């Protein structure tokens, strides 16, 4: 453990040293949800999107680890393709994905990565899907009291302002920011903000609930 | 804004001053998901569980605010009843709920509540449902660098240890802790941990993905 953390203190910590990855769960609202999920997983594998990722599925969600750069690009491309495939396979029906993206806590116990040496990551580039998505997004810079890193809300406010300039952030909601746009742009907004804060704050988590094909606001 | 924060600095900040509430989305994996969701919402209203809550539904999720004490008890009772009703109305089929519980950021912009004056909340008491739930749970104490409050991972580790003593926490997963047990115990574990950290750290968020009736781990 300490060896990995020491290594991560050097400039340019790798995705593996930082523990860059996500948990994702996919929720097609239809009777044949098993076929839709397994089909979407098969589609992403057939497209080669899982080649450099580590996937572990359990009863609640799937862990997706990205051990090599460009980790954020791989995760964003996989997530976008997975949700798009599920939407297509359910004929545009209601599909929701819940995503937790994490970085900076590789051992899941200790998070004392030094602030120096955190990588600056290029924004992800994901082709538009033609699918409209609405999402609720929250970002958690996990500072320690007494550490450097500033105020946690300052990082969050800067990320929201950036998302507003991108055009994906619409209205603030209680505890989350609503993102609306092409699925690829919604995913990229959250992934880029998470990586951007991760250049300053070692341990950063972001959650994203992505909804496609919802029949109406009243039934969300 | 500053008036509310000043008031909250006094001992015994109220749920309204702290912004105690949650966002919840409900995902029945069936063709008649609209009927299941609307039915479950109607069931909780008929049982009087929404009387002291503020509900606002949008395209992605429903905000549930608890303005008066015992806020945590009201939220846990509502959440448990809502998920149980959805499970019953889908005949024990696969139902997932995603929940974000938040406290300490009432204005959604500034979180400078003083650490003094945070309430110590009694554990919630929720009757068992007879429904087995599996969940993935993550807890985010949102400290500021330079503030008091200790190390964020120390709060998380203490909460996980407590959940293990309760018997709901099973295995650690990447980025989350797996909770298994009666739906009521799973909900109570997350709500109590969140409120407990909230007695020390003003701004605390917890996320919970609750799964009932999953056909198999491979299809999660």
PDB file of C-alpha atoms in Angstrom, chain A residues 19-23 26-31 33-34 37-38 56-61 63 94 96 98 100 102 105 108-109 111 132 134-136 138 140-148 150-153 157 173-176 203 205 207 209 211 214-215 217-220, chain B residues 19-23 26-31 33-34 37-38 56-61 63 94 96 98 100 102 105 108-109 111 132 134-136 138 140-148 150-153 157 173-176 203 205 207 209 211 214-215 217-220:
ATOM      1  CA  UNK A  19      -7.368   3.880  -8.562  1.00  0.00           C
ATOM      2  CA  UNK A  20      -9.233   5.451 -11.485  1.00  0.00           C
ATOM      3  CA  UNK A  21     -12.457   3.638 -12.216  1.00  0.00           C
ATOM      4  CA  UNK A  22     -16.208   3.527 -11.803  1.00  0.00           C
ATOM      5  CA  UNK A  23     -19.171   1.486 -10.685  1.00  0.00           C
ATOM      6  CA  UNK A  26     -27.953  -0.215 -15.863  1.00  0.00           C
ATOM      7  CA  UNK A  27     -31.730  -0.182 -15.472  1.00  0.00           C
ATOM      8  CA  UNK A  28     -33.909  -0.880 -18.506  1.00  0.00           C
ATOM      9  CA  UNK A  29     -37.538  -0.439 -17.439  1.00  0.00           C
ATOM     10  CA  UNK A  30     -38.898  -3.428 -19.339  1.00  0.00           C
ATOM     11  CA  UNK A  31     -39.762  -7.090 -18.850  1.00  0.00           C
ATOM     12  CA  UNK A  33     -34.274  -6.223 -18.991  1.00  0.00           C
ATOM     13  CA  UNK A  34     -31.882  -9.171 -18.703  1.00  0.00           C
ATOM     14  CA  UNK A  37     -28.361  -5.597 -20.236  1.00  0.00           C
ATOM     15  CA  UNK A  38     -26.515  -8.674 -21.492  1.00  0.00           C
ATOM     16  CA  UNK A  56     -16.211  -7.204 -12.215  1.00  0.00           C
ATOM     17  CA  UNK A  57     -19.985  -7.624 -11.921  1.00  0.00           C
ATOM     18  CA  UNK A  58     -21.802  -8.350  -8.672  1.00  0.00           C
ATOM     19  CA  UNK A  59     -25.448  -8.350  -7.610  1.00  0.00           C
ATOM     20  CA  UNK A  60     -25.779  -4.549  -7.505  1.00  0.00           C
ATOM     21  CA  UNK A  61     -23.417  -3.052 -10.079  1.00  0.00           C
ATOM     22  CA  UNK A  63     -16.898  -2.255 -11.298  1.00  0.00           C
ATOM     23  CA  UNK A  94     -36.910   4.154 -20.523  1.00  0.00           C
ATOM     24  CA  UNK A  96     -31.509   4.676 -16.466  1.00  0.00           C
ATOM     25  CA  UNK A  98     -26.311   5.088 -12.248  1.00  0.00           C
ATOM     26  CA  UNK A 100     -20.009   6.444  -9.487  1.00  0.00           C
ATOM     27  CA  UNK A 102     -13.729   7.547  -8.294  1.00  0.00           C
ATOM     28  CA  UNK A 105      -8.272   6.174  -3.168  1.00  0.00           C
ATOM     29  CA  UNK A 108     -10.055   1.878  -0.526  1.00  0.00           C
ATOM     30  CA  UNK A 109      -8.661   2.427   2.962  1.00  0.00           C
ATOM     31  CA  UNK A 111      -6.235   8.231   0.725  1.00  0.00           C
ATOM     32  CA  UNK A 132     -31.078  12.906 -25.559  1.00  0.00           C
ATOM     33  CA  UNK A 134     -31.197  14.038 -18.726  1.00  0.00           C
ATOM     34  CA  UNK A 135     -28.996  13.497 -15.716  1.00  0.00           C
ATOM     35  CA  UNK A 136     -28.483  14.549 -12.142  1.00  0.00           C
ATOM     36  CA  UNK A 138     -23.052  15.551  -7.976  1.00  0.00           C
ATOM     37  CA  UNK A 140     -17.474  15.288  -4.105  1.00  0.00           C
ATOM     38  CA  UNK A 141     -13.935  16.626  -3.564  1.00  0.00           C
ATOM     39  CA  UNK A 142     -12.904  14.642  -0.463  1.00  0.00           C
ATOM     40  CA  UNK A 143     -10.569  16.909   1.427  1.00  0.00           C
ATOM     41  CA  UNK A 144      -9.214  16.330   4.891  1.00  0.00           C
ATOM     42  CA  UNK A 145      -9.591  18.935   7.612  1.00  0.00           C
ATOM     43  CA  UNK A 146      -6.195  20.582   7.991  1.00  0.00           C
ATOM     44  CA  UNK A 147      -4.995  19.581   4.547  1.00  0.00           C
ATOM     45  CA  UNK A 148      -4.431  21.837   1.564  1.00  0.00           C
ATOM     46  CA  UNK A 150      -9.228  24.866  -0.320  1.00  0.00           C
ATOM     47  CA  UNK A 151     -12.968  24.820   0.253  1.00  0.00           C
ATOM     48  CA  UNK A 152     -14.880  21.854  -1.138  1.00  0.00           C
ATOM     49  CA  UNK A 153     -17.728  24.037  -2.406  1.00  0.00           C
ATOM     50  CA  UNK A 157     -19.045  25.761  -7.964  1.00  0.00           C
ATOM     51  CA  UNK A 173     -31.697  20.983  -8.147  1.00  0.00           C
ATOM     52  CA  UNK A 174     -31.500  20.152  -4.463  1.00  0.00           C
ATOM     53  CA  UNK A 175     -28.179  18.338  -3.930  1.00  0.00           C
ATOM     54  CA  UNK A 176     -27.432  17.921  -7.637  1.00  0.00           C
ATOM     55  CA  UNK A 203      -9.631  11.838  -3.755  1.00  0.00           C
ATOM     56  CA  UNK A 205     -15.853  11.038  -6.486  1.00  0.00           C
ATOM     57  CA  UNK A 207     -22.172  10.430  -9.081  1.00  0.00           C
ATOM     58  CA  UNK A 209     -27.892   9.322 -12.648  1.00  0.00           C
ATOM     59  CA  UNK A 211     -32.094   8.930 -17.718  1.00  0.00           C
ATOM     60  CA  UNK A 214     -38.501   8.850 -19.514  1.00  0.00           C
ATOM     61  CA  UNK A 215     -42.213   8.979 -20.400  1.00  0.00           C
ATOM     62  CA  UNK A 217     -41.502  14.170 -15.483  1.00  0.00           C
ATOM     63  CA  UNK A 218     -44.312  12.962 -13.236  1.00  0.00           C
ATOM     64  CA  UNK A 219     -43.076   9.400 -13.481  1.00  0.00           C
ATOM     65  CA  UNK A 220     -39.382   9.970 -12.832  1.00  0.00           C
TER      66      UNK A 220
ATOM     67  CA  UNK B  19     -31.144  21.168   4.649  1.00  0.00           C
ATOM     68  CA  UNK B  20     -31.858  17.557   5.611  1.00  0.00           C
ATOM     69  CA  UNK B  21     -33.357  15.609   2.726  1.00  0.00           C
ATOM     70  CA  UNK B  22     -32.789  13.196  -0.114  1.00  0.00           C
ATOM     71  CA  UNK B  23     -33.204  12.556  -3.798  1.00  0.00           C
ATOM     72  CA  UNK B  26     -37.156   4.141  -8.314  1.00  0.00           C
ATOM     73  CA  UNK B  27     -36.510   1.637 -11.087  1.00  0.00           C
ATOM     74  CA  UNK B  28     -38.901  -1.301 -11.525  1.00  0.00           C
ATOM     75  CA  UNK B  29     -37.499  -3.491 -14.289  1.00  0.00           C
ATOM     76  CA  UNK B  30     -40.832  -4.234 -15.955  1.00  0.00           C
ATOM     77  CA  UNK B  31     -43.045  -3.022 -18.788  1.00  0.00           C
ATOM     78  CA  UNK B  33     -43.041   0.473 -14.471  1.00  0.00           C
ATOM     79  CA  UNK B  34     -45.200   3.610 -14.570  1.00  0.00           C
ATOM     80  CA  UNK B  37     -44.007   3.765  -9.460  1.00  0.00           C
ATOM     81  CA  UNK B  38     -47.262   5.730  -9.275  1.00  0.00           C
ATOM     82  CA  UNK B  56     -40.780  17.575  -5.781  1.00  0.00           C
ATOM     83  CA  UNK B  57     -40.535  15.205  -8.751  1.00  0.00           C
ATOM     84  CA  UNK B  58     -38.640  15.983 -11.940  1.00  0.00           C
ATOM     85  CA  UNK B  59     -37.548  13.951 -14.956  1.00  0.00           C
ATOM     86  CA  UNK B  60     -34.731  12.140 -13.161  1.00  0.00           C
ATOM     87  CA  UNK B  61     -35.650  11.779  -9.488  1.00  0.00           C
ATOM     88  CA  UNK B  63     -36.540  15.457  -3.985  1.00  0.00           C
ATOM     89  CA  UNK B  94     -36.392  -6.711  -9.878  1.00  0.00           C
ATOM     90  CA  UNK B  96     -33.719  -0.840  -7.798  1.00  0.00           C
ATOM     91  CA  UNK B  98     -31.023   5.015  -6.002  1.00  0.00           C
ATOM     92  CA  UNK B 100     -28.736  10.478  -2.231  1.00  0.00           C
ATOM     93  CA  UNK B 102     -27.714  15.168   2.127  1.00  0.00           C
ATOM     94  CA  UNK B 105     -25.703  22.477   2.706  1.00  0.00           C
ATOM     95  CA  UNK B 108     -26.820  24.489  -2.132  1.00  0.00           C
ATOM     96  CA  UNK B 109     -24.157  27.162  -2.525  1.00  0.00           C
ATOM     97  CA  UNK B 111     -21.733  25.202   3.378  1.00  0.00           C
ATOM     98  CA  UNK B 132     -34.111  -9.045   1.324  1.00  0.00           C
ATOM     99  CA  UNK B 134     -28.584  -5.878  -1.389  1.00  0.00           C
ATOM    100  CA  UNK B 135     -27.117  -2.407  -1.608  1.00  0.00           C
ATOM    101  CA  UNK B 136     -23.940  -0.542  -2.375  1.00  0.00           C
ATOM    102  CA  UNK B 138     -20.853   5.201  -0.058  1.00  0.00           C
ATOM    103  CA  UNK B 140     -18.905  11.439   1.797  1.00  0.00           C
ATOM    104  CA  UNK B 141     -17.916  13.713   4.700  1.00  0.00           C
ATOM    105  CA  UNK B 142     -17.305  16.996   2.851  1.00  0.00           C
ATOM    106  CA  UNK B 143     -14.596  18.725   4.809  1.00  0.00           C
ATOM    107  CA  UNK B 144     -12.747  21.854   3.775  1.00  0.00           C
ATOM    108  CA  UNK B 145      -8.977  21.926   3.656  1.00  0.00           C
ATOM    109  CA  UNK B 146      -7.844  23.879   6.686  1.00  0.00           C
ATOM    110  CA  UNK B 147     -11.059  23.300   8.631  1.00  0.00           C
ATOM    111  CA  UNK B 148     -11.528  21.087  11.663  1.00  0.00           C
ATOM    112  CA  UNK B 150     -10.197  15.315  10.917  1.00  0.00           C
ATOM    113  CA  UNK B 151      -9.492  12.976   8.038  1.00  0.00           C
ATOM    114  CA  UNK B 152     -12.391  12.117   5.770  1.00  0.00           C
ATOM    115  CA  UNK B 153     -11.433   8.438   5.609  1.00  0.00           C
ATOM    116  CA  UNK B 157     -13.899   3.717   8.276  1.00  0.00           C
ATOM    117  CA  UNK B 173     -16.257  -3.428  -2.968  1.00  0.00           C
ATOM    118  CA  UNK B 174     -14.322  -0.924  -5.033  1.00  0.00           C
ATOM    119  CA  UNK B 175     -15.586   2.538  -3.999  1.00  0.00           C
ATOM    120  CA  UNK B 176     -18.513   1.229  -1.944  1.00  0.00           C
ATOM    121  CA  UNK B 203     -21.902  18.757   5.142  1.00  0.00           C
ATOM    122  CA  UNK B 205     -23.764  13.128   1.714  1.00  0.00           C
ATOM    123  CA  UNK B 207     -25.382   7.425  -1.731  1.00  0.00           C
ATOM    124  CA  UNK B 209     -28.094   1.847  -4.585  1.00  0.00           C
ATOM    125  CA  UNK B 211     -31.467  -3.788  -5.278  1.00  0.00           C
ATOM    126  CA  UNK B 214     -32.168  -9.316  -8.902  1.00  0.00           C
ATOM    127  CA  UNK B 215     -32.346 -12.522 -10.955  1.00  0.00           C
ATOM    128  CA  UNK B 217     -25.281 -11.542  -9.955  1.00  0.00           C
ATOM    129  CA  UNK B 218     -24.331 -11.863 -13.618  1.00  0.00           C
ATOM    130  CA  UNK B 219     -27.176  -9.591 -14.625  1.00  0.00           C
ATOM    131  CA  UNK B 220     -26.663  -6.783 -12.128  1.00  0.00           C
TER     132      UNK B 220
END
